[in-house]
Short mmCIF file of C-alpha atoms and ligand atoms in Angstrom, two decimals:
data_model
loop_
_atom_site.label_atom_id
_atom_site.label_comp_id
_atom_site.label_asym_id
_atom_site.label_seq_id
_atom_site.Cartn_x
_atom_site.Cartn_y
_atom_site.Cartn_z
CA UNK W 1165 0.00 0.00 0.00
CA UNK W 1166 1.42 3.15 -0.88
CA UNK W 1167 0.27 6.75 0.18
CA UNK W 1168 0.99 10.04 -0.63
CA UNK W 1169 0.20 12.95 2.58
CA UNK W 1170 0.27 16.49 1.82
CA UNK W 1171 0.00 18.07 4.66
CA UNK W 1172 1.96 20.92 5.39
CA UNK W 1173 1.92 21.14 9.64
CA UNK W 1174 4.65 18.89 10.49
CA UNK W 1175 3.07 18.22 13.57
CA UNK W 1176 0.66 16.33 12.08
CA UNK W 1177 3.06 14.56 8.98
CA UNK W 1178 5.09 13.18 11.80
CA UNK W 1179 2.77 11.42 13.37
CA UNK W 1180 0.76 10.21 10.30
CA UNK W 1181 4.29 9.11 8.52
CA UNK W 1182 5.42 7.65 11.38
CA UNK W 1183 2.05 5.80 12.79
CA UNK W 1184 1.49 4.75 9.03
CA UNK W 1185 4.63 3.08 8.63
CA UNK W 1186 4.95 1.31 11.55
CA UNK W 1187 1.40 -0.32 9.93
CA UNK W 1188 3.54 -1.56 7.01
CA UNK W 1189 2.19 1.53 4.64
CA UNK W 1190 4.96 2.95 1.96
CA UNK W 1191 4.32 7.08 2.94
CA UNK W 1192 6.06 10.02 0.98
CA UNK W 1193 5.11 13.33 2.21
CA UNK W 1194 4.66 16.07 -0.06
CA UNK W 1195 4.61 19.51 2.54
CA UNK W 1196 3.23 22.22 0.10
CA UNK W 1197 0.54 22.62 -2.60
CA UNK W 1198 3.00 22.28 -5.79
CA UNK W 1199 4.64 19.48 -4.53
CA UNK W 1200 1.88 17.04 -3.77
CA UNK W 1201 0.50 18.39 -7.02
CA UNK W 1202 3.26 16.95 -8.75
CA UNK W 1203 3.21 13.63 -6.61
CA UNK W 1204 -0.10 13.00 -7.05
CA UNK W 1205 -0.60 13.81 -10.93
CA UNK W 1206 2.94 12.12 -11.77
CA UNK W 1207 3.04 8.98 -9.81
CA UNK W 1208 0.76 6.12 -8.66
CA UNK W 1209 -0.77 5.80 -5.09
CA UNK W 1210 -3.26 3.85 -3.61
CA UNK W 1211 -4.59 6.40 -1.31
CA UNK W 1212 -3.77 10.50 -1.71
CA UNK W 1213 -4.23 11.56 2.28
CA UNK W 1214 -5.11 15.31 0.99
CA UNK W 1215 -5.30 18.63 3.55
CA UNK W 1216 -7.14 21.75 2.33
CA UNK W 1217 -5.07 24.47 3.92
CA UNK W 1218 -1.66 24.19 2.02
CA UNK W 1219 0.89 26.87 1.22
CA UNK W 1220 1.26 27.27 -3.00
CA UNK W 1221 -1.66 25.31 -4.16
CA UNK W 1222 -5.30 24.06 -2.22
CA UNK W 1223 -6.20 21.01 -1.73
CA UNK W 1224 -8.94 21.66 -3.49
CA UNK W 1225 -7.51 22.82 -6.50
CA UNK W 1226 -5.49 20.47 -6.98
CA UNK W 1227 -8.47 17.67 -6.29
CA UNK W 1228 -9.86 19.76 -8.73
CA UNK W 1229 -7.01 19.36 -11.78
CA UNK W 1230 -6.44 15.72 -10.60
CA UNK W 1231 -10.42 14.73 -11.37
CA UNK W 1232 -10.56 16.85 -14.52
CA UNK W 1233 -7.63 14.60 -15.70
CA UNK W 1234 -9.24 11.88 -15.16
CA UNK W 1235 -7.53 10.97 -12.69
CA UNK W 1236 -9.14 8.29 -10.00
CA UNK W 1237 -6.62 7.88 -7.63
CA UNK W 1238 -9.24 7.34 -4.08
CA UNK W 1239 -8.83 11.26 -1.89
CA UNK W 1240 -9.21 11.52 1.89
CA UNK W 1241 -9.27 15.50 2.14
CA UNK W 1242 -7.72 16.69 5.77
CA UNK W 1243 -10.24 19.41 6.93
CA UNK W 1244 -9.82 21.67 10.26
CA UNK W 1245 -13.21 22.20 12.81
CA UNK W 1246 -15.46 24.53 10.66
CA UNK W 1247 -14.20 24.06 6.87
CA UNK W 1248 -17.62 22.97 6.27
CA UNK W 1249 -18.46 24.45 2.98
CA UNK W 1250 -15.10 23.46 2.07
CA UNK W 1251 -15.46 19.30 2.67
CA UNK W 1252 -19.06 19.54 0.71
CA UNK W 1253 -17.28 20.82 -2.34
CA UNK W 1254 -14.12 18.59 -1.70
CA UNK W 1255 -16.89 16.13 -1.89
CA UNK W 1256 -18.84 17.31 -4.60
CA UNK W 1257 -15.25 17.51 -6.86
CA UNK W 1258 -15.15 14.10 -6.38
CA UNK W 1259 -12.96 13.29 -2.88
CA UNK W 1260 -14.01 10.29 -1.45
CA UNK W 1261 -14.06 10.70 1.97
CA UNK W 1262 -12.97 13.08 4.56
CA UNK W 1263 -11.57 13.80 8.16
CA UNK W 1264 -11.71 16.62 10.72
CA UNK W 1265 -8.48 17.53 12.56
CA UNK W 1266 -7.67 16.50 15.31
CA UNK W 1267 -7.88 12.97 14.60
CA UNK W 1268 -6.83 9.64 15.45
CA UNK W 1269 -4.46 6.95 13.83
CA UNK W 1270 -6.55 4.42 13.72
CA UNK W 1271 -9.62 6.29 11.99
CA UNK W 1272 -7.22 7.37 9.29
CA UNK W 1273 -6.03 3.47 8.96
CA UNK W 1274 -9.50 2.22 8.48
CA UNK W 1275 -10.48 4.56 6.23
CA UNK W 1276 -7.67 4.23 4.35
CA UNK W 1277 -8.66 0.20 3.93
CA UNK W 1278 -12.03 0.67 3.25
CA UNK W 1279 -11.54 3.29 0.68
CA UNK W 1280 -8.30 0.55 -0.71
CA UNK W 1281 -10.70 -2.01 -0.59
CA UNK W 1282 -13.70 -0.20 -2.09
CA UNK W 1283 -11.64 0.81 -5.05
CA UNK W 1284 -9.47 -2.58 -5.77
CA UNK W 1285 -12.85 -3.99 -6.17
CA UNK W 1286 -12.67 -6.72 -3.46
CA UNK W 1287 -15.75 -7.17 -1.14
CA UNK W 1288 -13.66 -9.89 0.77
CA UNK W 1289 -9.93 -8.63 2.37
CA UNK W 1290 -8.85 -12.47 1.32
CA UNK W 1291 -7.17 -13.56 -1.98
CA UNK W 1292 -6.34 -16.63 -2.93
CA UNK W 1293 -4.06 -18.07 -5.47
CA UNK W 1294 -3.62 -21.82 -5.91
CA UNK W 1295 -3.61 -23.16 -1.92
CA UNK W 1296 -2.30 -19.78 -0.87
CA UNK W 1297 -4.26 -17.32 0.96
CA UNK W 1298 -3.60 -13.87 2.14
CA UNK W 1299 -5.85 -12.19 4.70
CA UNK W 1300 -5.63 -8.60 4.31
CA UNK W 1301 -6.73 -7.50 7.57
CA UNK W 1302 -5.43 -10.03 9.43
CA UNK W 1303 -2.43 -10.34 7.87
CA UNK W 1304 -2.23 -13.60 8.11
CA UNK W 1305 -0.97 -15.90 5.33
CA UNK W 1306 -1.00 -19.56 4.83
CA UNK W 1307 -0.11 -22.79 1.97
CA UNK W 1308 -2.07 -25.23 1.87
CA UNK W 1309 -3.38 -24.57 5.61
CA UNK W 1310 -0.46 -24.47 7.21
CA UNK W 1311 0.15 -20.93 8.34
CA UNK W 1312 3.28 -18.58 7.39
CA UNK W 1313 5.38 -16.26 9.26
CA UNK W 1314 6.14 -13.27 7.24
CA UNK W 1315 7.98 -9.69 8.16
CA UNK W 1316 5.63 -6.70 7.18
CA UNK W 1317 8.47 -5.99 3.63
CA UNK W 1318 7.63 -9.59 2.71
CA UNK W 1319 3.99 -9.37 3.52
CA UNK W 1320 3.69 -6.19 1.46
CA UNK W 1321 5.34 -7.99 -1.44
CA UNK W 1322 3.30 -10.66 -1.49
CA UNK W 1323 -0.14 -8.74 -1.23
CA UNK W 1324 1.36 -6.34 -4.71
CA UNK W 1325 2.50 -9.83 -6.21
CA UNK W 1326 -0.70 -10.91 -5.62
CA UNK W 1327 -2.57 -7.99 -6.80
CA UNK W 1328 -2.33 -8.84 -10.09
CA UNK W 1329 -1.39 -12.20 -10.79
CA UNK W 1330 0.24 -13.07 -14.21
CA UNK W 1331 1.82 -9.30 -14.76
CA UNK W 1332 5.22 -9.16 -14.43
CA UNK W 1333 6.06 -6.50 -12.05
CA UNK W 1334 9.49 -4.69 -12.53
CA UNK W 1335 12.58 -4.69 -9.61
CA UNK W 1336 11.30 -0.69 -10.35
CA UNK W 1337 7.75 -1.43 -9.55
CA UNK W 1338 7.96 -3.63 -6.67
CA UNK W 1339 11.03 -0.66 -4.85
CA UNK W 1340 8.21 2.10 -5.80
CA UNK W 1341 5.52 -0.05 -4.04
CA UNK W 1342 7.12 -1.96 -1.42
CA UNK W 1343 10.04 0.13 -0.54
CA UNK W 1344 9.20 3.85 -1.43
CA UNK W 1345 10.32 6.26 -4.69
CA UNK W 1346 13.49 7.47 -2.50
CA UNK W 1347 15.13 4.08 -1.96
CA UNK W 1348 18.37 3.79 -4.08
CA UNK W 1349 17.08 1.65 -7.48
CA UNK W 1350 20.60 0.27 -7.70
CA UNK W 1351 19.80 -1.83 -4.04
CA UNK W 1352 19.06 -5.69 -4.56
CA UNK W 1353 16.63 -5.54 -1.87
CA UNK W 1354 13.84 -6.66 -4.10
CA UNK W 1355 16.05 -9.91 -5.00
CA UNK W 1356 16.91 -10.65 -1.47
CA UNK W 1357 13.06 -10.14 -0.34
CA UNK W 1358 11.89 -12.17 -3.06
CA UNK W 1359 14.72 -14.96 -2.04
CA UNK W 1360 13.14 -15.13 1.07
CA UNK W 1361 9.36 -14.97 0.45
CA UNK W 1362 10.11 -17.94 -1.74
CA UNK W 1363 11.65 -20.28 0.89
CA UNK W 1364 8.65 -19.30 3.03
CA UNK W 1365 5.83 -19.71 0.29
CA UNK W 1366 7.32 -21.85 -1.66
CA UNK W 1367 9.61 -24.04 -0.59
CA UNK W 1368 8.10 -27.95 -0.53
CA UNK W 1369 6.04 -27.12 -2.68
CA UNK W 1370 5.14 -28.72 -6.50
CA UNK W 1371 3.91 -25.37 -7.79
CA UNK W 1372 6.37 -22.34 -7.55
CA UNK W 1373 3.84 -19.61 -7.19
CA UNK W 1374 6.72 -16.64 -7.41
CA UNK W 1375 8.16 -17.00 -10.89
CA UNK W 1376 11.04 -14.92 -12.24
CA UNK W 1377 10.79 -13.40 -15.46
CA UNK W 1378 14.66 -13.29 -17.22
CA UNK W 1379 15.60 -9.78 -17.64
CA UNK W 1380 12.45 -8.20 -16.73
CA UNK W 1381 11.54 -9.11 -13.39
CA UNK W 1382 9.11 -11.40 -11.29
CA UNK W 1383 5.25 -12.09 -11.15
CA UNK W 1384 2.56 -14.06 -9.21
CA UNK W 1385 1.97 -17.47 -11.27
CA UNK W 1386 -1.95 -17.04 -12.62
CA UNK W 1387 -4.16 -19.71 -11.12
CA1 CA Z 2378 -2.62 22.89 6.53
#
């Protein structure tokens, strides 16, 4: 899961960054208008975590230019006590949900996972491929019944393996996702991770569900 925050009160970012990736969540921070502009028209997210009050550009505006691009990405705007006429037109440009300051961790988690969930089009927070399954909100994965032990990194792999299963992801792709845009690309980190979920999820095992594709990179085998 990877989400952007613009939010410009540091206060605030640290705690969200900081609470958010302790909960396994890739976070860049974009702390003015212009910048999360940029972020959020130029790169994918699963969740923009959007305030309203932002030196250079709005939140608003740039909810605004990101919907009149056509672009779907799923908006939580950040609103202070009182910005009422400003959430019903963050809502009315198309924002998908909203949250008054002050506010706690753990509503802006489960938001975050309903509004994920909501637009990856899965009712259920369990996938399955072959006899592996991956509970979402348990986090708790298991082959063929038996149940696996996994670090957060390799759990967060296997859920963006598994979110499209048969596409070959790039080393690129999966240290954007997993890892975060500011992690060196030049790291084998995605090679070492992927050693590892292997001997865990595959290992024993007739099918290899993790396949590496030569020169381009791995995928999720398509059941
Ligand atoms: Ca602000």
């Amino acid at each position: 899961m990877k989400v952007l925050l613009v939010e410009d009160e540091k206060k605030i970012s640290d705690f969200v960054v900081k609470g958010l990736k302790e909960q396994g969540y890739v976070v860049e921070l974009a702390e003015d208008g212009n910048d999360g502009f940029l972020h959020a028209s130029t790169q994918s997210y699963d969740v923009v975590v959007l305030d309203i009050m932002l030196p250079g550009r709005d939140g608003l505006s740039i909810l605004k230019s990101l919907r009149k691009a056509g672009n779907t990405v799923p908006v939580i705007l950040v609103t202070a006590r009182g910005e009422l006429d400003e959430r019903l037109e963050g809502l009315n440009l198309g924002a998908d949900d909203y949250l008054t300051k002050p506010f706690f961790l753990d509503e802006l988690v489960a938001r975050i996972q309903a509004l994920h969930r909501r637009s990856s089009g899965q009712s259920l927070s369990l996938m399955q491929i072959e006899d592996l399954t991956v509970n979402l909100s348990t986090r708790e994965v298991s082959r063929g019944g038996e149940s696996i032990d996994l670090t957060t990194r390799e759990f967060n792999l296997l859920e963006y393996l598994m979110r499209s299963p048969g596409r070959v992801l790039t080393r690129t792709q999966i240290l954007e996702h997993v890892w975060g845009y500011d992690f060196d690309p030049s790291t084998n980190v995605v090679d070492v991770c992927i050693q590892r979920l292997r001997k865990k999820i595959d290992a024993g095992h007739d099918i290899p569900l993790i396949e590496t594709v030569r020169g381009a990179g791995y995928r999720m085998r398509k059941a």
